[in-house]
mmCIF file of C-alpha atoms in Angstrom:
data_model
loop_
_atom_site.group_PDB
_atom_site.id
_atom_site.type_symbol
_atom_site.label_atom_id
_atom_site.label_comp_id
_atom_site.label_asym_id
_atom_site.label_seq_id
_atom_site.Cartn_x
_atom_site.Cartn_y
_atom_site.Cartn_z
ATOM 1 C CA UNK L 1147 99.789 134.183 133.349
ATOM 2 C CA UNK L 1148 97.865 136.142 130.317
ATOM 3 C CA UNK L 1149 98.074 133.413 127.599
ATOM 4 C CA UNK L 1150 96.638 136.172 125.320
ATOM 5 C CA UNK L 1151 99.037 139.322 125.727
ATOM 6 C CA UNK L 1152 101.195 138.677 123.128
ATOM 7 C CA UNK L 1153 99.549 135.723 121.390
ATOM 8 C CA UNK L 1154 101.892 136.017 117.780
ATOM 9 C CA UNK L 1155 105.434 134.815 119.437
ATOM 10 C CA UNK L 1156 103.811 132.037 121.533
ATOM 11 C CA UNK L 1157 101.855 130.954 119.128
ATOM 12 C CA UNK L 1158 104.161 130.481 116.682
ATOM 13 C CA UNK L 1159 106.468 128.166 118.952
ATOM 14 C CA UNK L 1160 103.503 126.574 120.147
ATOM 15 C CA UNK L 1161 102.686 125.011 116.083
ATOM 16 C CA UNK L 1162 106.477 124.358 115.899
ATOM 17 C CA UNK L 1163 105.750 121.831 119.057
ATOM 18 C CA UNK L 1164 102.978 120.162 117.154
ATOM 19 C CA UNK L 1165 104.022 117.694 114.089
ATOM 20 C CA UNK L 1166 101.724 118.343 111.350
ATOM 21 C CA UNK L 1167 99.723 115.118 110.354
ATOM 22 C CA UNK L 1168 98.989 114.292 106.661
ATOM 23 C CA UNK L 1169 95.407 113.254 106.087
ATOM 24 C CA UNK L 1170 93.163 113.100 103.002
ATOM 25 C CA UNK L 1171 89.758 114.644 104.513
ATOM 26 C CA UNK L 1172 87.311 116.538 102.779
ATOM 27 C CA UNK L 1173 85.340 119.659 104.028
ATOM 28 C CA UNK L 1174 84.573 123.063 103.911
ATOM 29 C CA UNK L 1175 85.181 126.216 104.528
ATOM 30 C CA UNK L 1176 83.172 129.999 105.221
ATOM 31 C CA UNK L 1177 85.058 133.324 104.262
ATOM 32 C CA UNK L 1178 84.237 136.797 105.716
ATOM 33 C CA UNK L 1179 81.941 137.696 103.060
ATOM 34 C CA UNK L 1180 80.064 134.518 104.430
ATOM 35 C CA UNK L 1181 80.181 132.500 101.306
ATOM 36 C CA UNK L 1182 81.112 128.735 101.634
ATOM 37 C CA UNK L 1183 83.936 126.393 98.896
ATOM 38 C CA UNK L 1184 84.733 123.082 99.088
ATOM 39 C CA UNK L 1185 88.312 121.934 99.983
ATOM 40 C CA UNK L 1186 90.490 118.741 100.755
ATOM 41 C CA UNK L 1187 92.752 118.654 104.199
ATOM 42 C CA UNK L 1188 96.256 118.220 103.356
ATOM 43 C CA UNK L 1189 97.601 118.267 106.843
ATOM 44 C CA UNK L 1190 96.942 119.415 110.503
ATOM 45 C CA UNK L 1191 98.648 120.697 113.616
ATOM 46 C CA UNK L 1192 96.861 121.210 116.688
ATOM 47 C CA UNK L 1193 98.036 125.136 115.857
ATOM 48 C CA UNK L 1194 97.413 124.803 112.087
ATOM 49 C CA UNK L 1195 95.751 123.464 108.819
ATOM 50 C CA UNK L 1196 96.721 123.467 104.945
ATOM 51 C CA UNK L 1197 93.953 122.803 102.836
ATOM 52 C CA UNK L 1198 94.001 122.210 98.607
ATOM 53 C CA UNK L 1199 91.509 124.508 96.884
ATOM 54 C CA UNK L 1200 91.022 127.243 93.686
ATOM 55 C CA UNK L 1201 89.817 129.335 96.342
ATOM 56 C CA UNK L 1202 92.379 131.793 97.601
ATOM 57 C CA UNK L 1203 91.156 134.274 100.612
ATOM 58 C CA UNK L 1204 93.563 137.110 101.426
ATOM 59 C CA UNK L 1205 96.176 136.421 104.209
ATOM 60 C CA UNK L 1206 95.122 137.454 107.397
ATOM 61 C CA UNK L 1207 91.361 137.093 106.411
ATOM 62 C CA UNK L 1208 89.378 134.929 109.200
ATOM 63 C CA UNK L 1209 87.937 131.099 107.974
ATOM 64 C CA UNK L 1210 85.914 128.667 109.185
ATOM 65 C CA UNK L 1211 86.451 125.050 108.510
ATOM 66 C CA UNK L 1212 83.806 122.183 108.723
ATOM 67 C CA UNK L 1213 86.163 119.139 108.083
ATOM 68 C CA UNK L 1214 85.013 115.585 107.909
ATOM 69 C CA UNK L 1215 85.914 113.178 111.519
ATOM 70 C CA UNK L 1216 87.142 116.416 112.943
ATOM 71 C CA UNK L 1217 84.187 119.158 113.246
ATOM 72 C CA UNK L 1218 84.824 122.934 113.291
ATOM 73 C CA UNK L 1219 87.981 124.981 112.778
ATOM 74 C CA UNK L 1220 88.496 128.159 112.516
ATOM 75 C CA UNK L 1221 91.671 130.708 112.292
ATOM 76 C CA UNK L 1222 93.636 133.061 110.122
ATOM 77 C CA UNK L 1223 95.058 132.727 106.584
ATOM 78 C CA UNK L 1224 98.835 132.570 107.304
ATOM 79 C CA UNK L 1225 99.872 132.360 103.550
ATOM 80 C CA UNK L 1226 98.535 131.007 100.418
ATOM 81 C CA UNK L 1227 99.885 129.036 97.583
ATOM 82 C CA UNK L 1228 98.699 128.063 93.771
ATOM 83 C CA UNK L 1229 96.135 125.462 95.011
ATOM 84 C CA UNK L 1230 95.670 126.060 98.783
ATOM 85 C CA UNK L 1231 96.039 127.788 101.770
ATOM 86 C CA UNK L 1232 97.455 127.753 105.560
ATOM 87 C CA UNK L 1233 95.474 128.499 108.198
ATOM 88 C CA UNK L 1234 96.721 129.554 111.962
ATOM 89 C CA UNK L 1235 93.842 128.110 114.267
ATOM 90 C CA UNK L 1236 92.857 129.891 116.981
ATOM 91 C CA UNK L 1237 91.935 127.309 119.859
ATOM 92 C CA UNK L 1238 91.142 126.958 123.240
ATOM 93 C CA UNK L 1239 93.077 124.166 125.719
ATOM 94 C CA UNK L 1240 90.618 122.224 125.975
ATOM 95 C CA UNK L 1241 90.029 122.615 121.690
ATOM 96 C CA UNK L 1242 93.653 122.061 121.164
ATOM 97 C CA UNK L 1243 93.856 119.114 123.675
ATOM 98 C CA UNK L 1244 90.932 117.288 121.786
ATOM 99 C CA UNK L 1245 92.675 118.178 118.158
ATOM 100 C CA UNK L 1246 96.015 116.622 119.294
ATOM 101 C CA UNK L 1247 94.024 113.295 120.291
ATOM 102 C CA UNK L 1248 91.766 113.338 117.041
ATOM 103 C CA UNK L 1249 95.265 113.752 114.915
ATOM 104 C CA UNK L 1250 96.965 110.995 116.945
ATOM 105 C CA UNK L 1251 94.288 108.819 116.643
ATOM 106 C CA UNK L 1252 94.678 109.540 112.662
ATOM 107 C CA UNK L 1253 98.104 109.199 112.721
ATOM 108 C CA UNK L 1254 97.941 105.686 114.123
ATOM 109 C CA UNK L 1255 95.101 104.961 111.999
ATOM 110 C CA UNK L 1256 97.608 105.573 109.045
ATOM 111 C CA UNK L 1257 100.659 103.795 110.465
ATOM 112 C CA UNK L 1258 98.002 100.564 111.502
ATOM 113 C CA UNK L 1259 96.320 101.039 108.243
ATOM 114 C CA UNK L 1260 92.968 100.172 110.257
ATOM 115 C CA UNK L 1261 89.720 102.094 108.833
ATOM 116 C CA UNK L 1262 88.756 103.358 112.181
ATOM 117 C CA UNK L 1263 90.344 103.046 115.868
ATOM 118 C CA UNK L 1264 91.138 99.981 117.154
ATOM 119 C CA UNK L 1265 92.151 101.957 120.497
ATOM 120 C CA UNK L 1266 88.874 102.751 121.462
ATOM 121 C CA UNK L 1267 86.742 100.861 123.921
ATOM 122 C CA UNK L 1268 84.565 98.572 122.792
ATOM 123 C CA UNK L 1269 80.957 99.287 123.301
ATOM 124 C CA UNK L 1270 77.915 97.503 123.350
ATOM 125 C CA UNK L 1271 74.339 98.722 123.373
ATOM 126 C CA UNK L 1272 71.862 97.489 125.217
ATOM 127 C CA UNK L 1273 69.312 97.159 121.695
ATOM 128 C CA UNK L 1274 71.532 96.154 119.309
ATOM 129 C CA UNK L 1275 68.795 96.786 116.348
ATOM 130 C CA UNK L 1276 68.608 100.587 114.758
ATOM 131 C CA UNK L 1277 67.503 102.265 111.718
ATOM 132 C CA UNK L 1278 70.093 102.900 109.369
ATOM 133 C CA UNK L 1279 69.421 105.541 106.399
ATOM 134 C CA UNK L 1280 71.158 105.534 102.775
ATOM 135 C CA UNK L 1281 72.406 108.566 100.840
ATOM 136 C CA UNK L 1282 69.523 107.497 98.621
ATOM 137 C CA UNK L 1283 66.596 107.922 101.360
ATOM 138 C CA UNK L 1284 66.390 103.736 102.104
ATOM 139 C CA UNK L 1285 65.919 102.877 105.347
ATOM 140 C CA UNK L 1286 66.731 99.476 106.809
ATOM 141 C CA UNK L 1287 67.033 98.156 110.586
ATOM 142 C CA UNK L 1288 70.426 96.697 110.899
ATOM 143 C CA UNK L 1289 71.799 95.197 114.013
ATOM 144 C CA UNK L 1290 75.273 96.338 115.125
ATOM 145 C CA UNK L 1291 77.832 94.021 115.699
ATOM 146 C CA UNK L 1292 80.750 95.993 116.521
ATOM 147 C CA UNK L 1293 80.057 99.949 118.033
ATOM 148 C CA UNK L 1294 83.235 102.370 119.140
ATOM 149 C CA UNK L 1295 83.960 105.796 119.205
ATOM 150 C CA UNK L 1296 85.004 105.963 115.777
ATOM 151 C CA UNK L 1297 82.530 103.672 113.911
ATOM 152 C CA UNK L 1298 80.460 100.350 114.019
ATOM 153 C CA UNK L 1299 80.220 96.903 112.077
ATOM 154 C CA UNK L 1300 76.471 96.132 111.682
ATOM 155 C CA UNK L 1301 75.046 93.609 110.190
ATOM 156 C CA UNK L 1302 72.406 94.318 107.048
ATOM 157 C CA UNK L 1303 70.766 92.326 104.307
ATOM 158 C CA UNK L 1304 72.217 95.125 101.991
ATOM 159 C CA UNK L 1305 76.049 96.659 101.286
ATOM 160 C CA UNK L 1306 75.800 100.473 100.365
ATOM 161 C CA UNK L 1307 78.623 101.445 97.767
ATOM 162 C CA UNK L 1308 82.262 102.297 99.531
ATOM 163 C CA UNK L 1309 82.257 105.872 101.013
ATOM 164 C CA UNK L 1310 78.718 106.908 100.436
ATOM 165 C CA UNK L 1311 77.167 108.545 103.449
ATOM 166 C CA UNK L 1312 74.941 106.709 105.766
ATOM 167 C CA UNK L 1313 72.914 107.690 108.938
ATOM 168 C CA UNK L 1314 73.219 105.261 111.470
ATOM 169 C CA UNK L 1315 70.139 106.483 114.118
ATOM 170 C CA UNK L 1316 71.663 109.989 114.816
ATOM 171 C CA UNK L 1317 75.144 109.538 113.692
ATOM 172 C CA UNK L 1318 76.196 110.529 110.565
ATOM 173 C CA UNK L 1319 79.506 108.293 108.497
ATOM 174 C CA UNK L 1320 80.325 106.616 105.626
ATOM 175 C CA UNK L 1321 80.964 103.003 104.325
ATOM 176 C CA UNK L 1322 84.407 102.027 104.790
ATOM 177 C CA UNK L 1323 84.730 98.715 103.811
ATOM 178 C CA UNK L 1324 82.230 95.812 103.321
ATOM 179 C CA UNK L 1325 81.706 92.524 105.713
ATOM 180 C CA UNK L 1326 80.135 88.909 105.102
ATOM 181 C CA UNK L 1327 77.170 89.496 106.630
ATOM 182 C CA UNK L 1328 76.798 93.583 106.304
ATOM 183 C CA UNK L 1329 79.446 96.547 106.286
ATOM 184 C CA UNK L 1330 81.512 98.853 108.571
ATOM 185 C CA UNK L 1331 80.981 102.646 109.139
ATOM 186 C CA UNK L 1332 83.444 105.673 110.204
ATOM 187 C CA UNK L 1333 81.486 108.156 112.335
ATOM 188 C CA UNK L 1334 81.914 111.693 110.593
ATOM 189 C CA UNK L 1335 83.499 113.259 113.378
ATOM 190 C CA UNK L 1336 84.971 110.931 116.448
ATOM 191 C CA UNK L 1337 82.396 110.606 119.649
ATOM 192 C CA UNK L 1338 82.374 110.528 123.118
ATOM 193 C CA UNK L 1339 81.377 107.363 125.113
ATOM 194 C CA UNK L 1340 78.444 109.445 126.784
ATOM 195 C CA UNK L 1341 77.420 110.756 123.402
ATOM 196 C CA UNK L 1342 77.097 107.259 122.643
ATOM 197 C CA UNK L 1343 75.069 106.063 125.161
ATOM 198 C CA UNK L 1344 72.830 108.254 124.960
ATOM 199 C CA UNK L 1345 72.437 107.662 121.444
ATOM 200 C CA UNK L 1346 72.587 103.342 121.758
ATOM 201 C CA UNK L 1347 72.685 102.327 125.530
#
């Protein structure tokens, strides 16, 4: 079966299969002439993505996407639209597969209003101290409480501001919200348990 023969028609029923998710993410995004914008994710199919930005590329032109929690995208301009565009992706199986969990998991997220996925296993590393970094260059050893694919809870003499952008040993995220005893941190893109291990265990 030659998935890529005529790849216009299936395509096209294949986005109308997906539900596009609304999300508030920022990123951005790489034209052809190589030059890189800012944008905001207004929603997301597994077979598309509408983003809001000044920036309006010609339809058909190829972008790639560097969205926050999600990684890279990349596709065609389908149309654009005072303040955005749409974007067809072009993915692979496996690619789409792992978009339609990492938009479910958002979904959820939304409908739980939870600030990262309660679904995911718990995990616990073996040392529970690591070196934690601060937009502003401070480094303090924190011990984590609470570690999934998503995020962790750890435990610090110090509570960074809300959103700013913390490196938590390799792992990149931001402060979510703020604990008793320390503060809670969404993973910029979600991970896989042997990512983590390797990482933590």
């Amino acid at each position: 079966m030659d998935m890529m023969a005529q790849p216009s028609q299936p395509e096209s029923h294949e986005r109308r299969r997906f539900s596009r998710v609304d999300l508030d993410l920022l990123g951005r995004f790489m034209c052809e002439d190589f030059q890189e914008y800012p944008c905001r994710v207004e929603n997301m199919s597994p077979g598309g993505i509408a983003v809001a930005t000044p920036v309006q590329p010609r339809e058909g032109e190829r972008i790639i996407f560097y969205v926050d929690h999600i990684g890279r995208l990349e596709g065609n301009v389908a149309r654009a639209y005072p303040g955005g565009f749409a974007v067809d992706l072009v993915n692979s199986e496996r690619k789409r597969e792992k978009l339609a969990a990492q938009l479910t998991w958002f979904a959820n997220r939304g409908e739980l209003d939870l600030p990262e996925d309660r679904r995911h296993q718990r995990l616990m590393p073996k040392d529970p101290r690591v070196e934690i970094v601060l937009d502003d260059g401070r480094r303090y050893t924190v011990k984590i409480i609470d570690l999934s694919l998503s995020g962790a809870a750890v435990q610090c003499t110090v509570r960074p501001a809300l959103n700013s952008r913390v490196a938590l040993g390799a792992m990149q995220g931001r402060v979510v919200r703020h604990l008793e005893d320390g503060f809670a941190i969404e993973f910029a893109a979600v991970q896989t348990e042997d990512a983590l291990q390797r990482l933590f265990g």
